[in-house]
Amino acid sequence: MTRSRMLTAGGALLAAGLVLAVAVMAVPDGAPGAVDADWNRLMVRVRQPWMVDAARVLDVIGGGWAAALLGPVLIIGVLLMRRRARSAVYAAAALAISAGLVQSIKGILGRARPEDLLVSSDFGSFPSGHTANAATVAVVLALLFPRRWVVAVGVCGTAMMALSRTILSVHWLTDTIGGMLLGAAAALLVAAAVGGWASIGWTRGPASEQAEAGEGPVPSIRPYRPSDLEAVYDVCVRTADGGADARGILADDRLWGDVFAVPYVQRHPDLAWVVESGDGRAVGYLVATDDTEAFETWFRDEWWPGVAARYPTSGSTRPTRQDELIGYAGRRGPGREPHAARYPAHLHIDLLPETQGQGLGRELMQTLLTELRRRGVAGVHLGMNPDNTGAGAFYERLGMSRLESGPDSTMYGLRLD
């Protein structure tokens, strides 16, 4: 979802909410008012004690100090613990703007509440502040943690909050609809303003937006082709030294690719994608396996025996960098990765500097995660050079968690269920 689409969706929702506000106030005896009266009578007729009790709980959770302080503090605190400070700023801004918008409209309209309300509340019925806050939280969390279950929980939670307000007769039906429209609009419009800066999920970078706008040749993502093999070797070595160019570090530059990239495109071409530049060059890739244990067995039994002869060790008493990498490849096998049980898939992603900062890394990751979820894979992990702090921050912005790691590699994982 590009910023332009979030801006369009947020603007449409805001406009719809404002139109509804004008309708219910300008024509109080019109269709919206009649629907409100009928719905309120229905809620009074069908509500049961357990429904009222549940609605009272949601009344406490969704308003007052819980909504104004506790909820935002919990969301911001979790984001800060995950080292997503910019995402925390986005969440705080969206919640604050949503609350400000709701209170402003309440003050302007001053709509009367139903007379038979079961809980005390503040001035102004339109829009429902509880429902608006629930909608804002739902959209914020869906954008920051882009998973289907997060969306489902958010939709259900917002609907339950809206229903609870009419069960308590503290709001008209149109108040809750307006709250949903305005709360979601606030979250989307703030996301459109800060999405790239805050690394919000389900967004795409400048390259995608330029492509949609027709602004000339831009990088794009496509499935791997066998003709990309040499480019994969090239990108791998040019990013192998903690993200920097590693050409000349080893006696044979192709060793990097034969350990960290090429085996994946040979065994799993269906889990490999490349970034193609506007002039047709492959300038980045993501390669993966959906079953680490099976892949490592294949690497040990078939792949490495087939290429190991190309890379003799130096015979030096002090191992060279190439000796160390050969030794690592020779030790690979099943049962050596402690995170494979919980995070069965793993990946490698490398982009040349010319492609970075355009949202392509995020697009590659989302492409992989979508495919892994489609296959029912429970989780994915990766290892990275501890010195590559930029990559670590990128993975954390994607929602990955840092796992127990050794001194030579920093591990990240993401559950997909």
Short mmCIF file of C-alpha atoms in Angstrom, two decimals:
data_model
loop_
_atom_site.label_atom_id
_atom_site.label_comp_id
_atom_site.label_asym_id
_atom_site.label_seq_id
_atom_site.Cartn_x
_atom_site.Cartn_y
_atom_site.Cartn_z
CA MET A 1 0.00 0.00 0.00
CA THR A 2 1.69 3.19 -1.16
CA ARG A 3 1.55 6.52 0.60
CA SER A 4 -0.67 7.87 -2.16
CA ARG A 5 -3.16 5.06 -1.57
CA MET A 6 -3.12 5.60 2.19
CA LEU A 7 -3.69 9.31 1.56
CA THR A 8 -6.58 8.55 -0.78
CA ALA A 9 -8.16 6.01 1.59
CA GLY A 10 -7.68 8.23 4.63
CA GLY A 11 -9.10 11.25 2.82
CA ALA A 12 -12.12 9.28 1.64
CA LEU A 13 -12.84 8.02 5.15
CA LEU A 14 -12.44 11.50 6.61
CA ALA A 15 -14.80 12.95 4.00
CA ALA A 16 -17.36 10.21 4.65
CA GLY A 17 -17.20 10.87 8.38
CA LEU A 18 -17.70 14.61 7.93
CA VAL A 19 -20.57 14.11 5.48
CA LEU A 20 -22.25 11.80 8.01
CA ALA A 21 -21.76 14.42 10.72
CA VAL A 22 -23.45 17.07 8.59
CA ALA A 23 -26.29 14.70 7.70
CA VAL A 24 -27.19 13.72 11.25
CA MET A 25 -27.14 17.32 12.46
CA ALA A 26 -28.63 19.12 9.46
CA VAL A 27 -31.53 16.67 9.04
CA PRO A 28 -32.17 15.25 12.52
CA ASP A 29 -35.54 13.82 11.47
CA GLY A 30 -34.20 12.32 8.24
CA ALA A 31 -33.07 8.81 7.43
CA PRO A 32 -30.01 8.76 9.77
CA GLY A 33 -32.14 9.90 12.71
CA ALA A 34 -34.82 7.30 12.01
CA VAL A 35 -32.23 4.54 11.75
CA ASP A 36 -30.66 5.68 15.00
CA ALA A 37 -33.98 5.63 16.85
CA ASP A 38 -34.91 2.18 15.51
CA TRP A 39 -31.46 0.75 16.38
CA ASN A 40 -31.59 2.17 19.90
CA ARG A 41 -35.01 0.60 20.51
CA LEU A 42 -33.69 -2.71 19.19
CA MET A 43 -30.70 -2.62 21.55
CA VAL A 44 -32.93 -1.83 24.53
CA ARG A 45 -35.20 -4.74 23.62
CA VAL A 46 -32.53 -7.41 23.03
CA ARG A 47 -29.81 -6.56 25.55
CA GLN A 48 -29.19 -9.08 28.31
CA PRO A 49 -27.41 -8.61 31.65
CA TRP A 50 -24.28 -10.38 30.37
CA MET A 51 -24.22 -8.12 27.32
CA VAL A 52 -24.44 -5.05 29.53
CA ASP A 53 -21.66 -6.37 31.77
CA ALA A 54 -19.39 -6.99 28.78
CA ALA A 55 -20.20 -3.55 27.38
CA ARG A 56 -19.34 -1.94 30.71
CA VAL A 57 -15.94 -3.62 30.62
CA LEU A 58 -15.32 -2.24 27.13
CA ASP A 59 -16.51 1.15 28.38
CA VAL A 60 -13.69 1.17 30.93
CA ILE A 61 -11.07 -0.24 28.54
CA GLY A 62 -11.92 2.07 25.66
CA GLY A 63 -12.25 5.37 27.46
CA GLY A 64 -10.94 7.56 30.25
CA TRP A 65 -7.43 6.99 31.57
CA ALA A 66 -7.22 3.52 29.98
CA ALA A 67 -7.61 4.90 26.46
CA ALA A 68 -5.85 8.21 27.03
CA LEU A 69 -2.84 6.89 28.94
CA LEU A 70 -2.59 3.14 29.52
CA GLY A 71 -3.24 1.99 25.95
CA PRO A 72 -0.86 4.46 24.27
CA VAL A 73 1.84 3.80 26.87
CA LEU A 74 1.61 0.04 26.28
CA ILE A 75 1.77 0.39 22.49
CA ILE A 76 4.60 2.91 22.57
CA GLY A 77 6.45 0.90 25.21
CA VAL A 78 6.32 -2.29 23.13
CA LEU A 79 7.58 -0.43 20.07
CA LEU A 80 10.42 1.15 22.00
CA MET A 81 11.42 -2.22 23.46
CA ARG A 82 11.55 -3.53 19.90
CA ARG A 83 13.76 -0.55 19.00
CA ARG A 84 11.15 0.98 16.74
CA ALA A 85 11.29 4.54 18.02
CA ARG A 86 10.00 6.06 14.80
CA SER A 87 7.07 3.69 14.74
CA ALA A 88 6.35 4.72 18.33
CA VAL A 89 6.27 8.36 17.23
CA TYR A 90 3.80 7.44 14.48
CA ALA A 91 1.54 5.58 16.93
CA ALA A 92 1.59 8.48 19.41
CA ALA A 93 0.84 11.01 16.68
CA ALA A 94 -2.02 8.97 15.21
CA LEU A 95 -3.67 8.43 18.60
CA ALA A 96 -3.29 12.09 19.57
CA ILE A 97 -4.63 13.42 16.27
CA SER A 98 -7.53 10.98 16.37
CA ALA A 99 -8.48 12.09 19.88
CA GLY A 100 -8.13 15.75 18.95
CA LEU A 101 -10.27 15.33 15.85
CA VAL A 102 -13.01 13.54 17.77
CA GLN A 103 -13.16 16.08 20.58
CA SER A 104 -13.20 18.97 18.12
CA ILE A 105 -16.16 17.55 16.23
CA LYS A 106 -17.99 16.73 19.47
CA GLY A 107 -17.58 20.33 20.59
CA ILE A 108 -18.74 21.76 17.28
CA LEU A 109 -21.81 19.54 16.85
CA GLY A 110 -22.88 19.06 20.46
CA ARG A 111 -25.21 16.23 19.51
CA ALA A 112 -27.45 14.97 22.30
CA ARG A 113 -27.04 11.40 23.47
CA PRO A 114 -29.86 8.86 23.85
CA GLU A 115 -31.94 9.58 26.94
CA ASP A 116 -31.79 6.04 28.35
CA LEU A 117 -27.99 5.69 28.54
CA LEU A 118 -26.69 3.24 31.14
CA VAL A 119 -23.32 4.90 31.86
CA SER A 120 -22.28 8.48 32.38
CA SER A 121 -20.31 10.12 29.60
CA ASP A 122 -18.90 13.43 28.42
CA PHE A 123 -20.47 16.13 26.27
CA GLY A 124 -21.34 15.39 22.66
CA SER A 125 -22.54 12.16 21.13
CA PHE A 126 -21.08 12.37 17.61
CA PRO A 127 -18.64 10.77 16.96
CA SER A 128 -18.10 7.94 19.44
CA GLY A 129 -14.70 8.50 21.02
CA HIS A 130 -14.45 4.90 22.21
CA THR A 131 -15.09 3.57 18.70
CA ALA A 132 -12.78 6.09 17.06
CA ASN A 133 -9.97 5.16 19.42
CA ALA A 134 -10.53 1.46 18.76
CA ALA A 135 -10.42 2.05 15.00
CA THR A 136 -7.24 4.11 15.27
CA VAL A 137 -5.52 1.46 17.37
CA ALA A 138 -6.64 -1.26 14.94
CA VAL A 139 -5.23 0.54 11.88
CA VAL A 140 -2.02 1.55 13.65
CA LEU A 141 -1.31 -2.01 14.77
CA ALA A 142 -2.23 -3.44 11.37
CA LEU A 143 0.25 -1.10 9.68
CA LEU A 144 3.01 -1.65 12.22
CA PHE A 145 2.51 -5.42 12.49
CA PRO A 146 1.21 -6.40 9.04
CA ARG A 147 -0.26 -9.81 9.71
CA ARG A 148 -3.72 -11.09 8.87
CA TRP A 149 -4.52 -12.06 12.44
CA VAL A 150 -3.69 -8.53 13.62
CA VAL A 151 -6.13 -7.15 11.05
CA ALA A 152 -8.79 -9.68 12.06
CA VAL A 153 -8.44 -8.88 15.77
CA GLY A 154 -8.55 -5.15 15.03
CA VAL A 155 -11.70 -5.41 12.93
CA CYS A 156 -13.45 -7.58 15.52
CA GLY A 157 -12.35 -5.37 18.40
CA THR A 158 -13.59 -2.20 16.70
CA ALA A 159 -16.92 -3.81 15.82
CA MET A 160 -17.37 -5.04 19.39
CA MET A 161 -16.58 -1.59 20.76
CA ALA A 162 -19.09 0.02 18.40
CA LEU A 163 -21.79 -2.49 19.36
CA SER A 164 -21.10 -2.03 23.07
CA ARG A 165 -21.73 1.72 22.83
CA THR A 166 -25.22 1.14 21.45
CA ILE A 167 -25.95 -1.68 23.90
CA LEU A 168 -25.33 0.84 26.68
CA SER A 169 -27.43 3.42 24.81
CA VAL A 170 -24.62 5.88 25.29
CA HIS A 171 -24.33 6.49 21.54
CA TRP A 172 -26.50 6.42 18.46
CA LEU A 173 -25.59 3.95 15.71
CA THR A 174 -24.37 6.74 13.42
CA ASP A 175 -22.09 7.98 16.21
CA THR A 176 -20.24 4.67 16.15
CA ILE A 177 -20.06 4.59 12.36
CA GLY A 178 -18.66 8.11 12.37
CA GLY A 179 -16.14 7.11 15.02
CA MET A 180 -14.91 4.20 12.92
CA LEU A 181 -14.57 6.38 9.83
CA LEU A 182 -12.74 9.21 11.57
CA GLY A 183 -10.52 7.01 13.73
CA ALA A 184 -9.34 4.97 10.77
CA ALA A 185 -8.89 8.13 8.70
CA ALA A 186 -6.59 9.67 11.31
CA ALA A 187 -4.35 6.60 11.41
CA LEU A 188 -4.11 6.38 7.60
CA LEU A 189 -3.47 10.08 7.03
CA VAL A 190 -0.69 10.20 9.62
CA ALA A 191 0.75 7.02 8.09
CA ALA A 192 0.71 8.66 4.66
CA ALA A 193 2.66 11.58 6.09
CA VAL A 194 5.33 9.60 7.95
CA GLY A 195 5.12 6.07 6.49
CA GLY A 196 8.57 5.96 4.89
CA TRP A 197 10.28 7.68 7.81
CA ALA A 198 8.56 5.42 10.36
CA SER A 199 9.04 2.20 8.34
CA ILE A 200 5.36 1.33 8.46
CA GLY A 201 4.45 -2.12 7.17
CA TRP A 202 2.33 -2.80 4.08
CA THR A 203 3.83 0.29 2.48
CA ARG A 204 6.09 0.50 -0.49
CA GLY A 205 8.96 2.82 -1.14
CA PRO A 206 9.64 5.56 -3.66
CA ALA A 207 10.48 3.10 -6.43
CA SER A 208 7.00 1.59 -6.32
CA GLU A 209 5.32 4.97 -6.21
CA GLN A 210 7.39 6.23 -9.12
CA ALA A 211 6.45 3.12 -11.10
CA GLU A 212 2.76 3.70 -10.41
CA ALA A 213 3.13 7.33 -11.44
CA GLY A 214 4.90 6.36 -14.67
CA GLU A 215 8.05 8.32 -13.89
CA GLY A 216 10.45 6.39 -16.11
CA PRO A 217 12.49 3.23 -15.57
CA VAL A 218 12.73 2.25 -11.91
CA PRO A 219 13.90 -0.90 -10.12
CA SER A 220 11.37 -3.69 -9.86
CA ILE A 221 11.11 -7.08 -8.18
CA ARG A 222 10.60 -10.28 -10.14
CA PRO A 223 11.18 -14.03 -9.66
CA TYR A 224 14.69 -15.39 -10.12
CA ARG A 225 15.68 -16.70 -13.55
CA PRO A 226 18.59 -19.05 -14.35
CA SER A 227 20.12 -16.25 -16.40
CA ASP A 228 20.54 -14.28 -13.15
CA LEU A 229 23.11 -16.71 -11.76
CA GLU A 230 26.22 -14.64 -12.48
CA ALA A 231 24.51 -11.52 -11.13
CA VAL A 232 23.75 -13.39 -7.89
CA TYR A 233 27.44 -14.24 -7.52
CA ASP A 234 28.32 -10.59 -8.19
CA VAL A 235 25.82 -9.06 -5.75
CA CYS A 236 26.79 -11.57 -3.08
CA VAL A 237 30.48 -10.70 -3.08
CA ARG A 238 29.82 -6.97 -3.36
CA THR A 239 27.76 -7.05 -0.16
CA ALA A 240 29.49 -9.86 1.77
CA ASP A 241 31.72 -7.83 4.08
CA GLY A 242 29.09 -6.74 6.61
CA GLY A 243 27.12 -5.17 3.78
CA ALA A 244 30.21 -3.75 2.09
CA ASP A 245 32.21 -4.89 -0.95
CA ALA A 246 34.22 -8.07 -0.23
CA ARG A 247 35.95 -8.41 -3.59
CA GLY A 248 39.57 -9.41 -3.11
CA ILE A 249 39.20 -10.55 0.50
CA LEU A 250 39.22 -14.22 -0.52
CA ALA A 251 41.42 -15.98 -3.03
CA ASP A 252 38.27 -16.80 -5.01
CA ASP A 253 35.37 -14.34 -4.84
CA ARG A 254 32.85 -16.96 -5.98
CA LEU A 255 33.12 -18.80 -2.67
CA TRP A 256 30.82 -16.22 -1.08
CA GLY A 257 28.06 -17.06 -3.54
CA ASP A 258 28.57 -20.82 -3.31
CA VAL A 259 28.04 -20.66 0.46
CA PHE A 260 25.41 -17.95 0.98
CA ALA A 261 23.36 -17.51 -2.19
CA VAL A 262 23.72 -19.90 -5.11
CA PRO A 263 22.71 -23.08 -3.23
CA TYR A 264 19.35 -21.47 -2.52
CA VAL A 265 18.57 -20.59 -6.12
CA GLN A 266 19.58 -24.10 -7.14
CA ARG A 267 17.37 -25.89 -4.60
CA HIS A 268 14.61 -23.28 -4.16
CA PRO A 269 14.28 -21.14 -7.29
CA ASP A 270 10.63 -20.73 -6.27
CA LEU A 271 11.78 -18.86 -3.14
CA ALA A 272 14.18 -16.51 -4.89
CA TRP A 273 13.51 -13.01 -6.19
CA VAL A 274 15.78 -10.40 -7.72
CA VAL A 275 15.71 -6.63 -7.96
CA GLU A 276 16.01 -5.61 -11.58
CA SER A 277 17.24 -2.10 -12.30
CA GLY A 278 15.59 0.18 -14.79
CA ASP A 279 18.23 -0.79 -17.35
CA GLY A 280 17.68 -4.53 -16.88
CA ARG A 281 20.48 -5.46 -14.45
CA ALA A 282 19.93 -7.74 -11.45
CA VAL A 283 21.15 -5.53 -8.58
CA GLY A 284 19.79 -7.33 -5.52
CA TYR A 285 18.15 -10.55 -4.43
CA LEU A 286 16.40 -12.46 -1.69
CA VAL A 287 16.90 -16.23 -1.45
CA ALA A 288 15.35 -18.58 1.07
CA THR A 289 14.38 -22.07 2.09
CA ASP A 290 11.12 -23.02 3.77
CA ASP A 291 12.72 -25.97 5.62
CA THR A 292 16.11 -25.28 7.18
CA GLU A 293 16.78 -28.85 8.32
CA ALA A 294 16.04 -30.36 4.90
CA PHE A 295 18.09 -27.66 3.18
CA GLU A 296 21.10 -28.15 5.46
CA THR A 297 20.95 -31.90 4.86
CA TRP A 298 20.99 -31.30 1.11
CA PHE A 299 23.80 -28.74 1.45
CA ARG A 300 25.94 -31.23 3.39
CA ASP A 301 25.20 -34.30 1.30
CA GLU A 302 24.87 -32.90 -2.22
CA TRP A 303 25.74 -29.26 -2.71
CA TRP A 304 28.98 -28.79 -0.85
CA PRO A 305 30.61 -32.08 -2.01
CA GLY A 306 29.93 -30.92 -5.57
CA VAL A 307 31.73 -27.57 -5.23
CA ALA A 308 34.24 -28.07 -2.41
CA ALA A 309 37.01 -29.15 -4.80
CA ARG A 310 37.02 -25.66 -6.30
CA TYR A 311 38.17 -24.20 -3.01
CA PRO A 312 41.33 -25.80 -1.54
CA THR A 313 42.48 -24.57 1.83
CA SER A 314 45.69 -22.56 2.08
CA GLY A 315 47.53 -25.10 4.28
CA SER A 316 48.75 -22.22 6.42
CA THR A 317 49.19 -22.70 10.16
CA ARG A 318 47.20 -19.52 10.59
CA PRO A 319 43.85 -19.95 8.78
CA THR A 320 42.98 -17.34 6.20
CA ARG A 321 39.55 -15.77 5.83
CA GLN A 322 38.88 -18.22 2.99
CA ASP A 323 39.98 -21.17 5.15
CA GLU A 324 37.50 -20.08 7.81
CA LEU A 325 34.65 -19.81 5.32
CA ILE A 326 35.49 -23.22 3.83
CA GLY A 327 35.49 -24.68 7.33
CA TYR A 328 32.10 -23.12 8.03
CA ALA A 329 30.67 -24.61 4.84
CA GLY A 330 32.08 -28.02 5.67
CA ARG A 331 30.48 -27.98 9.11
CA ARG A 332 27.00 -27.11 7.88
CA GLY A 333 24.38 -29.77 8.35
CA PRO A 334 21.07 -30.54 10.05
CA GLY A 335 20.68 -30.05 13.78
CA ARG A 336 23.17 -27.19 14.04
CA GLU A 337 20.70 -24.30 14.02
CA PRO A 338 18.94 -24.05 17.42
CA HIS A 339 16.20 -21.77 16.08
CA ALA A 340 15.14 -24.01 13.19
CA ALA A 341 12.40 -25.77 15.14
CA ARG A 342 10.52 -22.59 16.00
CA TYR A 343 11.52 -20.69 12.86
CA PRO A 344 11.79 -23.39 10.13
CA ALA A 345 12.52 -21.09 7.18
CA HIS A 346 15.60 -18.93 6.72
CA LEU A 347 16.74 -16.37 4.18
CA HIS A 348 19.54 -14.22 2.81
CA ILE A 349 18.89 -10.78 1.34
CA ASP A 350 21.46 -8.54 -0.35
CA LEU A 351 21.05 -5.25 -2.23
CA LEU A 352 23.67 -3.17 -3.98
CA PRO A 353 23.99 0.38 -2.59
CA GLU A 354 22.29 1.88 -5.66
CA THR A 355 19.03 0.14 -4.72
CA GLN A 356 18.99 0.94 -1.01
CA GLY A 357 16.65 3.46 0.56
CA GLN A 358 13.90 2.86 -2.02
CA GLY A 359 11.74 0.41 -0.08
CA LEU A 360 12.89 -2.54 -2.18
CA GLY A 361 14.24 -4.52 0.76
CA ARG A 362 10.88 -4.27 2.46
CA GLU A 363 9.11 -5.33 -0.72
CA LEU A 364 11.38 -8.36 -1.04
CA MET A 365 10.75 -9.35 2.56
CA GLN A 366 6.99 -8.91 2.28
CA THR A 367 7.00 -10.99 -0.92
CA LEU A 368 8.77 -13.82 0.88
CA LEU A 369 6.64 -13.59 4.02
CA THR A 370 3.45 -13.70 1.96
CA GLU A 371 4.64 -16.85 0.20
CA LEU A 372 5.77 -18.53 3.43
CA ARG A 373 2.41 -17.80 5.05
CA ARG A 374 0.67 -19.23 2.00
CA ARG A 375 2.67 -22.43 2.48
CA GLY A 376 1.81 -22.59 6.17
CA VAL A 377 5.41 -22.12 7.38
CA ALA A 378 5.40 -21.31 11.09
CA GLY A 379 8.36 -18.92 11.21
CA VAL A 380 11.49 -17.59 9.54
CA HIS A 381 14.93 -16.67 10.85
CA LEU A 382 18.14 -15.20 9.55
CA GLY A 383 21.66 -14.52 10.70
CA MET A 384 23.69 -11.38 10.00
CA ASN A 385 27.09 -9.86 10.67
CA PRO A 386 26.92 -8.17 14.11
CA ASP A 387 28.72 -5.14 12.65
CA ASN A 388 25.92 -4.51 10.14
CA THR A 389 23.83 -2.39 12.50
CA GLY A 390 21.80 -0.87 9.68
CA ALA A 391 20.53 -4.28 8.65
CA GLY A 392 19.62 -5.10 12.23
CA ALA A 393 17.52 -1.95 12.53
CA PHE A 394 15.80 -2.82 9.23
CA TYR A 395 14.82 -6.30 10.44
CA GLU A 396 13.48 -4.92 13.69
CA ARG A 397 11.35 -2.40 11.82
CA LEU A 398 9.86 -5.35 9.96
CA GLY A 399 8.76 -6.83 13.28
CA MET A 400 11.51 -9.41 13.65
CA SER A 401 12.78 -10.18 17.14
CA ARG A 402 16.39 -10.62 18.11
CA LEU A 403 17.11 -14.22 19.08
CA GLU A 404 19.81 -15.80 21.20
CA SER A 405 23.01 -15.40 19.19
CA GLY A 406 26.65 -16.32 19.22
CA PRO A 407 29.60 -13.92 19.04
CA ASP A 408 29.98 -14.18 15.25
CA SER A 409 26.36 -13.77 14.15
CA THR A 410 23.27 -11.88 15.23
CA MET A 411 20.08 -13.86 14.78
CA TYR A 412 16.56 -12.55 14.12
CA GLY A 413 13.29 -14.43 13.90
CA LEU A 414 9.64 -13.83 13.04
CA ARG A 415 6.72 -16.11 13.77
CA LEU A 416 4.21 -16.30 10.92
CA ASP A 417 1.33 -18.09 12.60
#
